[in-house]
Coordinates of C-alpha atoms and ligand atoms in Angstrom, one line a residue:
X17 CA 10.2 10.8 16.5
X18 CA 13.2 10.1 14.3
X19 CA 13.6 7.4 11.6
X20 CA 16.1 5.0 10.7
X21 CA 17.2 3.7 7.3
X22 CA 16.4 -0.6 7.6
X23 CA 20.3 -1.2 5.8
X24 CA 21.6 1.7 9.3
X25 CA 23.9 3.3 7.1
X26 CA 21.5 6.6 5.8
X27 CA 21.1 9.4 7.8
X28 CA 18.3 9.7 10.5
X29 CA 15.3 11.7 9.8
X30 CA 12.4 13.5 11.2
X31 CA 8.8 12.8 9.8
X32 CA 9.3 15.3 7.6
X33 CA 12.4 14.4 5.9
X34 CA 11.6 11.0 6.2
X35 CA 7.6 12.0 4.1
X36 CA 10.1 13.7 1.0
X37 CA 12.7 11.1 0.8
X38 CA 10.7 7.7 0.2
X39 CA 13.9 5.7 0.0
X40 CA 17.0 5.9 2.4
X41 CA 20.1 7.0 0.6
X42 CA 21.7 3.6 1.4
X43 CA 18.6 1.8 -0.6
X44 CA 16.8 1.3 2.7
X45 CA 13.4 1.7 3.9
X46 CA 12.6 4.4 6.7
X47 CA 11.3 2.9 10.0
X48 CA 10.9 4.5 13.5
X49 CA 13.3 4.9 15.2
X50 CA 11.4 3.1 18.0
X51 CA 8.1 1.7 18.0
X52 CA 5.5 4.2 19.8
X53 CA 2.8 2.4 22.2
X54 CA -0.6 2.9 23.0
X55 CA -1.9 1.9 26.3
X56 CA -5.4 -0.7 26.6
X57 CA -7.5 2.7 27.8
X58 CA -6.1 4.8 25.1
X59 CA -7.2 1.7 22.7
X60 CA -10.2 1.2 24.5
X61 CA -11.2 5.2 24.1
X62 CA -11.3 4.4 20.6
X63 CA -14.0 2.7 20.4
X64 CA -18.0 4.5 19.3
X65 CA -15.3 7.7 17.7
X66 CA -15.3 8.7 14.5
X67 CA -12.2 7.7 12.2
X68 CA -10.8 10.7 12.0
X69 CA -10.1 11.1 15.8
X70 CA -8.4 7.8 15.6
X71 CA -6.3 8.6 13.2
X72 CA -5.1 11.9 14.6
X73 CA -4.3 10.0 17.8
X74 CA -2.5 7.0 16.3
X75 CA -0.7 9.2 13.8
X76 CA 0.6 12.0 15.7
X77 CA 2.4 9.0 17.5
X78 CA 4.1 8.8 14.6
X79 CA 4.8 12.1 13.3
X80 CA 5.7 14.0 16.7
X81 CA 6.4 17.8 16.4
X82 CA 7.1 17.9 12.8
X83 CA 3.3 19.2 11.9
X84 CA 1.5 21.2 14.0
X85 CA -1.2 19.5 15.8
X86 CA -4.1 21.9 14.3
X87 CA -2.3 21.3 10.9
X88 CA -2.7 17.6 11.2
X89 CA -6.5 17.4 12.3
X90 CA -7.3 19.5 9.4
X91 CA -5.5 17.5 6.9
X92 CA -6.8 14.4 8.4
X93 CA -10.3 15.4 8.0
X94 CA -9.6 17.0 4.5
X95 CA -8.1 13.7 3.3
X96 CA -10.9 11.5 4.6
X97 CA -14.1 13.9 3.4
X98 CA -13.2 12.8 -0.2
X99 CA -14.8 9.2 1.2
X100 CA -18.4 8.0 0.7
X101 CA -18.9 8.5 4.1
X102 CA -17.8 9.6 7.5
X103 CA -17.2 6.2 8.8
X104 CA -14.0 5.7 5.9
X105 CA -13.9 1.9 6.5
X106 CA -16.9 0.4 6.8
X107 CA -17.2 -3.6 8.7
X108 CA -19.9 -5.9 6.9
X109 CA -20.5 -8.9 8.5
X110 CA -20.2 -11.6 6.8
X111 CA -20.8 -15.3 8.0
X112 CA -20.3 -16.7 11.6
X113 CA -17.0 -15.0 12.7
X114 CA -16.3 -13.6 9.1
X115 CA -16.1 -9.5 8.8
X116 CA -14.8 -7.7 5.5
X117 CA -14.1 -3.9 6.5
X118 CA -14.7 -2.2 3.5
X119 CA -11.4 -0.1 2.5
X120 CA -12.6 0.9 -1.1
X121 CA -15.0 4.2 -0.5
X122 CA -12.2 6.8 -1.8
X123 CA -12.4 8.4 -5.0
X124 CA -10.3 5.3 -7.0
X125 CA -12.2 2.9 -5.4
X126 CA -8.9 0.6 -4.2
X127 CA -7.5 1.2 -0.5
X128 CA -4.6 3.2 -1.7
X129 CA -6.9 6.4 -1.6
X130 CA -6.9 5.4 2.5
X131 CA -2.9 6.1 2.4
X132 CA -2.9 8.4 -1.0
X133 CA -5.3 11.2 -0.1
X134 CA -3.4 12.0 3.3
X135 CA 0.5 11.8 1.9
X136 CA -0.5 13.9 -1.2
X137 CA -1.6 16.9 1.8
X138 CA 1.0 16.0 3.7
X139 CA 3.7 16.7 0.9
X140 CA 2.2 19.9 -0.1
X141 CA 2.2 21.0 3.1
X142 CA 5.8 20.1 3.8
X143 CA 6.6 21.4 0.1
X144 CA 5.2 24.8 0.7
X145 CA 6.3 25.1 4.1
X146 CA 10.0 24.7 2.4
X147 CA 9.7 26.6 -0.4
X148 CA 9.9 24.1 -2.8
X149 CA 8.8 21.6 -5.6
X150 CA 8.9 18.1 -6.3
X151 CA 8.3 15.8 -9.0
X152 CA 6.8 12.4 -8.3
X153 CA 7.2 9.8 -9.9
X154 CA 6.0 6.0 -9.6
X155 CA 5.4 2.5 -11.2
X156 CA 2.3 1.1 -10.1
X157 CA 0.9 -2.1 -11.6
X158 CA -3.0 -0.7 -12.0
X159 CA -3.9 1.0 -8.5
X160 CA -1.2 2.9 -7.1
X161 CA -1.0 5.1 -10.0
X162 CA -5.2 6.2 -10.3
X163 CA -4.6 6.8 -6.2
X164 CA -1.8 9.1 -6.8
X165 CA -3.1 11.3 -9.4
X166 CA -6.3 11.2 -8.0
X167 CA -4.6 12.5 -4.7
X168 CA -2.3 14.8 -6.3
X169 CA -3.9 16.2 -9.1
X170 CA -4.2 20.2 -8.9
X171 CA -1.5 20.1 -6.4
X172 CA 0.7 23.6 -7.1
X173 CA 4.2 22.4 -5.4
X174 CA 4.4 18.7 -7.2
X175 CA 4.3 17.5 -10.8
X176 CA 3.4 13.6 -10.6
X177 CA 4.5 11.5 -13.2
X178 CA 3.3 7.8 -13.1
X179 CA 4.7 5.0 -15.3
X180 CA 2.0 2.2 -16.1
X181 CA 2.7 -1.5 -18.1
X182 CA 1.5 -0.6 -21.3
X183 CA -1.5 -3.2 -21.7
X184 CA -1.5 -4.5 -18.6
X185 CA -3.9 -2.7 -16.6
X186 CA -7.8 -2.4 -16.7
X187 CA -9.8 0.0 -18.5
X188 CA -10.9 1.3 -15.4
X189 CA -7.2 1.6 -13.9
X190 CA -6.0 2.7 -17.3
X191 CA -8.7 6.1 -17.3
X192 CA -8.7 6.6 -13.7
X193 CA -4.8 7.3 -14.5
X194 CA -5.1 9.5 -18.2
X195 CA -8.5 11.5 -18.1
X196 CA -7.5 13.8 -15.5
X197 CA -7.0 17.0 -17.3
X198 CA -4.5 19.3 -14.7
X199 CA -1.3 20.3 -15.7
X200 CA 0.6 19.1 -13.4
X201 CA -0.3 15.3 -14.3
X202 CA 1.8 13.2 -16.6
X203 CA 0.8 9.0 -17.6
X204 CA 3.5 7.5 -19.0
X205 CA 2.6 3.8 -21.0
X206 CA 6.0 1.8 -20.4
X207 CA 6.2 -0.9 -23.2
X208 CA 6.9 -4.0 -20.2
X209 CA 5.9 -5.2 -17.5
X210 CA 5.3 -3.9 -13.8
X211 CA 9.0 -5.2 -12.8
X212 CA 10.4 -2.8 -16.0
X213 CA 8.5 0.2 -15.1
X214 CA 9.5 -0.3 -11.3
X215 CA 13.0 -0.5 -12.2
X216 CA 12.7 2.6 -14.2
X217 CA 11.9 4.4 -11.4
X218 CA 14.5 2.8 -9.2
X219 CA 16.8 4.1 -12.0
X220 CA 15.6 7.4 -11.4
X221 CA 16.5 7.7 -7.6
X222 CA 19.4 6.0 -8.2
X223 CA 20.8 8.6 -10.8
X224 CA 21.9 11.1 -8.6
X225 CA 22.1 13.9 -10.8
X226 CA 18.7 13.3 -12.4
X227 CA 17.3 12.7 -8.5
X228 CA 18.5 16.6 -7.2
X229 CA 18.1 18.0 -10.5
X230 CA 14.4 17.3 -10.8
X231 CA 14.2 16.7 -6.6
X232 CA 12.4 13.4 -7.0
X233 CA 10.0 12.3 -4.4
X234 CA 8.7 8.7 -4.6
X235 CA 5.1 7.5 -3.1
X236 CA 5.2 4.3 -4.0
X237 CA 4.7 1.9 -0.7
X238 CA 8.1 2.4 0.8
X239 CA 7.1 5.8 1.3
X240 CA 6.7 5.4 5.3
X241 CA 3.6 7.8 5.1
X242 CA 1.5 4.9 3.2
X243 CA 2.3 2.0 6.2
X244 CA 1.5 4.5 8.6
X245 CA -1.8 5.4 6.9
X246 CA -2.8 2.3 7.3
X247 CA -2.3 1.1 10.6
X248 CA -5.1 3.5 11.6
X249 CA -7.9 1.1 9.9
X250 CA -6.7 -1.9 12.4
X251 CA -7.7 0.0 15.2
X252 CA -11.1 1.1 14.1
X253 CA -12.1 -2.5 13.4
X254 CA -10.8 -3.8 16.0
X255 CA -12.2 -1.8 18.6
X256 CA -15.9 -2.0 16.9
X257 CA -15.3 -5.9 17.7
X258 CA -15.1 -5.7 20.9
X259 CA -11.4 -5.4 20.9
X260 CA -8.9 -4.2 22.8
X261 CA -10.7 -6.6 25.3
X262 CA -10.3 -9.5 23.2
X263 CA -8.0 -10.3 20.4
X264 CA -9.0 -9.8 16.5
X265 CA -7.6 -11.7 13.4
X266 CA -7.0 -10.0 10.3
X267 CA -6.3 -11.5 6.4
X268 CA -4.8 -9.3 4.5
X269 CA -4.6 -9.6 0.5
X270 CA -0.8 -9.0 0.1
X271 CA 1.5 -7.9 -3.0
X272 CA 4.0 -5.5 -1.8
X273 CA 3.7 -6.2 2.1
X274 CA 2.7 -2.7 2.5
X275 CA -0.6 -3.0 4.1
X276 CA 0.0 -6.4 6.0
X277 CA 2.9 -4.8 7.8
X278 CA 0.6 -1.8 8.6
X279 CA -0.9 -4.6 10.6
X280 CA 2.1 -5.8 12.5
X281 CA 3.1 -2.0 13.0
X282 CA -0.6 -2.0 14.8
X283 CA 0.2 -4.8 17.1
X284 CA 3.4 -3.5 17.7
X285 CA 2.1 -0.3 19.0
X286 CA -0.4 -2.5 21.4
X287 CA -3.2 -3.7 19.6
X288 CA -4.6 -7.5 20.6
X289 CA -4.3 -8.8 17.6
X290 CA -4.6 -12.9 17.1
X291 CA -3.3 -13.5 13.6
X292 CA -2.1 -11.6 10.6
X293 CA -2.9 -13.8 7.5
X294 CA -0.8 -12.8 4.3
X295 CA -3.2 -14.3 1.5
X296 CA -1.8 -14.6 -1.7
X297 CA -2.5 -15.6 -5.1
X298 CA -0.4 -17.5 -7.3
X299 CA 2.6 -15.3 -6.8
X300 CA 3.2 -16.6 -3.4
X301 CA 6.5 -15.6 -2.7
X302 CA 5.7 -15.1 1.1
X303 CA 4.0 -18.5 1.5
X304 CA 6.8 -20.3 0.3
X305 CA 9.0 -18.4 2.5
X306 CA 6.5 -20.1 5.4
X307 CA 6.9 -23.4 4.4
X308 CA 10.4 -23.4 3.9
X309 CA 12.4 -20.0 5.6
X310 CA 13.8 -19.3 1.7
X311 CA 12.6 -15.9 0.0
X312 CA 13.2 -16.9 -3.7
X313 CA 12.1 -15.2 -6.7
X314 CA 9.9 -16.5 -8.9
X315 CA 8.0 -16.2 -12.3
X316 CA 4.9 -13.3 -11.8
X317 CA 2.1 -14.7 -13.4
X318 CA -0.7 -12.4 -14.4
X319 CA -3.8 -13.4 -12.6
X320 CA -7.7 -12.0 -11.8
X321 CA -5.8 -10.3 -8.5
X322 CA -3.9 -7.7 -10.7
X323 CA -2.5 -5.5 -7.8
X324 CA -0.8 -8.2 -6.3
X325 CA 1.2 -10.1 -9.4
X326 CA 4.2 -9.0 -7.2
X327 CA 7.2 -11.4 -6.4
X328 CA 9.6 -9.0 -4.4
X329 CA 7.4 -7.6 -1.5
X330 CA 9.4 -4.4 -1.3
X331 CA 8.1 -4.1 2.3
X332 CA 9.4 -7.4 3.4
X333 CA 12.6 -5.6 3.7
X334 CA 11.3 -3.6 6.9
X335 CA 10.2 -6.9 8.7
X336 CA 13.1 -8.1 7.8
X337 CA 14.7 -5.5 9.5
X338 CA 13.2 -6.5 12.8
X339 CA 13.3 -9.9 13.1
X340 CA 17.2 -10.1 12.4
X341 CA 17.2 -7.6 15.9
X342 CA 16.8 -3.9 13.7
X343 CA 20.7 -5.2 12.4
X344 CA 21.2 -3.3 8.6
X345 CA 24.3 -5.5 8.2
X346 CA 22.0 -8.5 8.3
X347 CA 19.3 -7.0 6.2
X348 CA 22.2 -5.8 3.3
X349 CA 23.7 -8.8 3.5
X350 CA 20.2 -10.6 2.7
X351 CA 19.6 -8.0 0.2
X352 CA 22.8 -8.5 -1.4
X353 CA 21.9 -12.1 -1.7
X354 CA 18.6 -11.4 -3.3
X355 CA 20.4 -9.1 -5.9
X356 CA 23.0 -11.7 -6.7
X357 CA 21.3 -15.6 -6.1
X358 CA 17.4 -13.9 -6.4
X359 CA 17.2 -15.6 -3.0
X360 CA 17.9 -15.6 0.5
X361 CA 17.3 -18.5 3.4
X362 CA 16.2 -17.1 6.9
X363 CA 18.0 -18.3 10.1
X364 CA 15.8 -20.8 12.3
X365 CA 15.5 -18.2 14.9
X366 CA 14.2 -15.7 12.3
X367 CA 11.8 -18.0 10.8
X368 CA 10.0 -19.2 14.0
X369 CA 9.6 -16.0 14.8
X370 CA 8.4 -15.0 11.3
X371 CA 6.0 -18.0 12.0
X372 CA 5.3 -16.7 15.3
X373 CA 3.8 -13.3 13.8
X374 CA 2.1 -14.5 10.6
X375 CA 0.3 -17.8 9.1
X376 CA 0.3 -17.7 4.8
X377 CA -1.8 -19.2 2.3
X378 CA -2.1 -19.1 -0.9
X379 CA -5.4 -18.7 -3.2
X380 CA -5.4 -20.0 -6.8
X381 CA -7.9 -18.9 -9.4
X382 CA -10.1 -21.5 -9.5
X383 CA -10.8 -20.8 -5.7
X384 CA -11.3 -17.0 -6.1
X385 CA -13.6 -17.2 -8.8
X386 CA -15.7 -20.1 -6.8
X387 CA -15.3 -18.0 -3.5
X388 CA -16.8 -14.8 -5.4
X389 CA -19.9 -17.4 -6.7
X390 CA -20.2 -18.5 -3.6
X391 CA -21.0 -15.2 -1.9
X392 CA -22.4 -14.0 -4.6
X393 CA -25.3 -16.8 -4.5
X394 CA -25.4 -17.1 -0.6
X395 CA -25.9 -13.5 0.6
X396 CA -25.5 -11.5 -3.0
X397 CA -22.6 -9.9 -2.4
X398 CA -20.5 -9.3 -5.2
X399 CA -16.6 -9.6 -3.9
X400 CA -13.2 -8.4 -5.7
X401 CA -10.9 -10.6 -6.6
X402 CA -8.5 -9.9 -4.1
X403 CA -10.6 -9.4 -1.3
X404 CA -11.9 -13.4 -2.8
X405 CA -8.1 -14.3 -2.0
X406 CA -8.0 -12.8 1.6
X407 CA -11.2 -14.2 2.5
X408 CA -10.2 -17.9 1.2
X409 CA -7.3 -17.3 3.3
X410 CA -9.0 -16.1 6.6
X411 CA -11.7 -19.3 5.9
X412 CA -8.7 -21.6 6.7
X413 CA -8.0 -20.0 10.0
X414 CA -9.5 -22.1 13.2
X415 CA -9.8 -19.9 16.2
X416 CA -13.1 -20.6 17.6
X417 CA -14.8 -17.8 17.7
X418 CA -12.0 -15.2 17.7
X419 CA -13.5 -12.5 15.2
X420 CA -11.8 -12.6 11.7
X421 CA -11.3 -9.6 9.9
X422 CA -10.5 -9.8 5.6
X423 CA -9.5 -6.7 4.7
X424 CA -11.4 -5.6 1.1
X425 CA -9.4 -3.9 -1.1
X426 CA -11.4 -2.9 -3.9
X427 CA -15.0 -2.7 -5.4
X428 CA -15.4 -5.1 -7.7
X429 CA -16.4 -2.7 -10.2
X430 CA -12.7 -2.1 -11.1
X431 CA -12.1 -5.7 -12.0
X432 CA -15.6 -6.3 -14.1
X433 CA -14.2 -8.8 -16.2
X434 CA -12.5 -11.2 -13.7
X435 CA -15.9 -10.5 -11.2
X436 CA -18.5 -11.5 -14.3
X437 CA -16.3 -14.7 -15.3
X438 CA -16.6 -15.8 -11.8
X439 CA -20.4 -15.1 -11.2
X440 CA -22.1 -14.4 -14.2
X441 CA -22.4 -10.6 -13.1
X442 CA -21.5 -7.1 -14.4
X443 CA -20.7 -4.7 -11.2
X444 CA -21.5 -1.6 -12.2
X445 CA -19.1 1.1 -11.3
X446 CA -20.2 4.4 -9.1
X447 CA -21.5 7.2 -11.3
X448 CA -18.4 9.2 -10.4
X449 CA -16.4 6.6 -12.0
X450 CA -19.2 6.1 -15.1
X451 CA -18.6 9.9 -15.8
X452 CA -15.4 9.5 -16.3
X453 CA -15.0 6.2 -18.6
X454 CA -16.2 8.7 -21.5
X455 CA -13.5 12.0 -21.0
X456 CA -10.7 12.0 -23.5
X457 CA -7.4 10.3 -22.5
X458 CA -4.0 11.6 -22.6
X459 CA -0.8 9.5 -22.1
X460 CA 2.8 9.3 -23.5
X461 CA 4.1 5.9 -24.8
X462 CA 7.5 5.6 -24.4
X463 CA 9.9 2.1 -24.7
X464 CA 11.7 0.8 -21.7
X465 CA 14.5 3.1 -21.6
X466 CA 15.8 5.2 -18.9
X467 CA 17.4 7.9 -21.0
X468 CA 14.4 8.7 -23.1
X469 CA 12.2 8.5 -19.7
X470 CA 14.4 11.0 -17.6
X471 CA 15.0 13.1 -21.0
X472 CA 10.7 13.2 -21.4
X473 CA 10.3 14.4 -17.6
X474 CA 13.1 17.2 -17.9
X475 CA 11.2 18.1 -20.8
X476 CA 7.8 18.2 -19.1
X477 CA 8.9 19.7 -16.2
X478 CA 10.6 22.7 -17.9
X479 CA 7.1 23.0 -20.3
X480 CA 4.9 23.5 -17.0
X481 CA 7.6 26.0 -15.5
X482 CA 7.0 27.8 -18.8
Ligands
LIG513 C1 -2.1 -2.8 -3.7 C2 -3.2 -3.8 -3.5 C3 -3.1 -5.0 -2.8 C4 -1.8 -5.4 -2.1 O1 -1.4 -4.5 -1.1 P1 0.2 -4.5 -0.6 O2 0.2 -3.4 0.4 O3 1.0 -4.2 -1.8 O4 0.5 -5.8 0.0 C5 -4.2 -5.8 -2.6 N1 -5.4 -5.5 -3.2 C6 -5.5 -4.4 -3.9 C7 -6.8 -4.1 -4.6 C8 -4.5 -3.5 -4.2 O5 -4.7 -2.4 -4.9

């Protein structure tokens, strides 16, 4: 399997290559070269296994010859045996033809771990196997970052250095991030937002001298290992109801279109699928683009759905790529417009298809916090407020009895506050996670500054090399 940069003018790549670069040298986005298929009885084999032996079958699809098959089952069940249980993502039924599957029983307590665990053993395996070291480094706006470390901490070939918005994350997010004690782990507090820290980092790969000196890897969700990661999940809970036999709807709470597309990527490969439902909260760049076939960006506004106070969807950019026909001329050209006008209008072709593949709503505050009430005083369950958003999406679907799938993103015991304003209660977190709200923090603040950034991770780098 080879992969191809989404702007066509970066090299191909095997898996490998692909795994250690994150971004394309052209700015681009690694996609497969083709899209590999599954036939119905392959799907249909799927169903009664454990998760594991779907996602060795559905990602060696992906990853072809580049890691030994042995290699890859042992990784896979590595990765998921740091999960509450053996069945990873968990379905809950919910009302009528409502299911949540459950994508928040790794060690952080967000679906990233679902992604994070298995790229952290992939790199180290692909670092090791070359003889050589990387140093990651990435923005994350509250639950990329606690993923990360918590995936990568200990590693021996990577140091991981993670830039956070000073202030703007939750306690929980915030300690998850600066009580691990290894060596190789660095926090950085950015004094900005989520936007300055990710352009920091995009400074980083940009700077081509800094990039090979300090051979920068990035596993932020343009790293095609974290899309692929996550189509696996699709399959499990489709096939548990009733599918491939009969189409499944999914909603998916969306910020950086990195797990939504994991869903089309799933239906591309064969999967039945009904609907893909991008909820969003008040940052609804996708939904306007819906309505009206312009991608504009606006104003983030901080909201109870942290992780998804997102206006550009850096994963747009690879569905972009396919429904302009897999043409990088068209996709720079629209990227060009988004650098220069902060907006871009779809063709009518492009948009009906767009409309074809996905419906969009968007979930203001006021309706999370009632939706979390609401469940909370029908059957007691105490929801997120993201998975709230994807579930008052998916409740505006009408497809008869067509199962309809919200994916939940976190516990709600990493967003306490946000949960108790809504419903009057305190989720209390795991006792893993308890244990560590007490264990002495360690993080670097530095100002919004490139120089002084690259200068700190040169400096950290050389002090672990000793
Ligand atoms: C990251 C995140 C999202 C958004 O996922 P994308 O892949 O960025 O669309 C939704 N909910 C939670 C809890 C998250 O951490």
């Amino acid at each position: 399997m080879k992969y191809i940069s989404t702007r066509g003018l970066a090299p191909k790549l095997n898996f490998e290559e692909a795994l250690l670069a994150g971004l394309a040298t052209d700015g681009g986005l690694y996609v497969p070269e083709t899209w590999p298929t599954l036939d119905i009885e392959t799907i249909a084999d799927f169903k009664g296994k454990p998760y594991t032996y779907v996602a060795e079958r559905v990602l060696s699809q992906f990853i072809g010859d580049s890691v030994e098959p042995q290699v890859l089952h042992d990784i896979i069940v590595k990765a998921y045996s740091s999960f509450k249980g053996p069945e990873v993502a968990p379905l809950v039924h919910m009302q009528g033809n409502h299911h949540l599957l459950e994508l928040f029983h790794g060690p952080t307590l967000a679906f990233k771990d679902v992604a994070m665990q298995l790229l952290a053993l992939l790199m180290d395996h692909a670092l090791v196997r070359l003889g050589r070291r990387a140093t990651i480094v990435g923005a994350t706006s509250g639950d990329t970052g606690g993923a990360a470390i918590e995936a990568f901490r200990g590693s021996k070939a990577t140091d991981i250095f993670i830039l956070y918005p000073k202030g703007r994350v939750s306690d929980v997010q915030r300690k998850q991030m600066t009580t691990p004690d290894e060596a190789n782990v660095h926090t950085i507090a950015i004094d900005g937002n989520f936007d300055d820290c990710q352009a920091l980092v995009k400074g980083m790969f940009n700077h081509t001298e800094f990039r090979e000196g300090v051979g920068l890897a990035g596993v932020n969700s343009i790293n095609w290992a974290r899309v692929m990661a996550q189509t696996v999940y699709y399959f499990t809970a489709a096939v548990a109801l009733g599918g491939p036999e009969r189409p499944i709807a999914f909603s998916v709470p969306t910020g950086n279109f990195g797990d939504i597309f994991a869903g089309y990527v799933a239906k591309s490969m064969g999967l039945p699928t009904a609907q893909l439902m991008i909820a969003t909260n008040v940052n609804d760049i996708l939904a306007r683009l819906l309505d009206t076939g312009t991608y504009a960006i606006g104003e983030v506004v901080a909201t109870s759905s942290p992780s998804m106070d997102i206006q550009v969807s850096s994963n747009f950019e690879r569905l972009l790529f396919e429904i302009t026909g897999r043409d990088g001329a068209k996709v720079r050209n629209y990227m060009e417009q988004l650098k220069d006008k902060k907006s871009f209008t779809l063709s009518a072709d492009e948009l009906t298809e767009m409309r074809q593949l996905f419906s969009a709503r968007r979930v203001d505050q006021e309706h999370t916090a009632e939706i979390i009430r609401r469940e909370n005083d029908r059957c007691s369950m105490v929801l997120d407020p993201h998975t709230a958003v994807g579930l008052g999406a998916a409740e505006t679907l009408e497809l008869g009895d067509t199962p309809i799938v919200t994916l939940a993103t976190a516990h709600p015991a990493k967003f306490p506050v946000a949960v108790e304003a809504a419903c009057g209660i305190y989720p209390e977190p795991p006792a893993h996670i308890a244990a560590m709200l007490d264990r002495p923090e360690r993080s670097e603040d530095l100002p919004n500054d490139l120089t002084l950034v690259e200068d700190h991770i040169w400096a950290r780098i050389a002090a672990s090399k000793g």
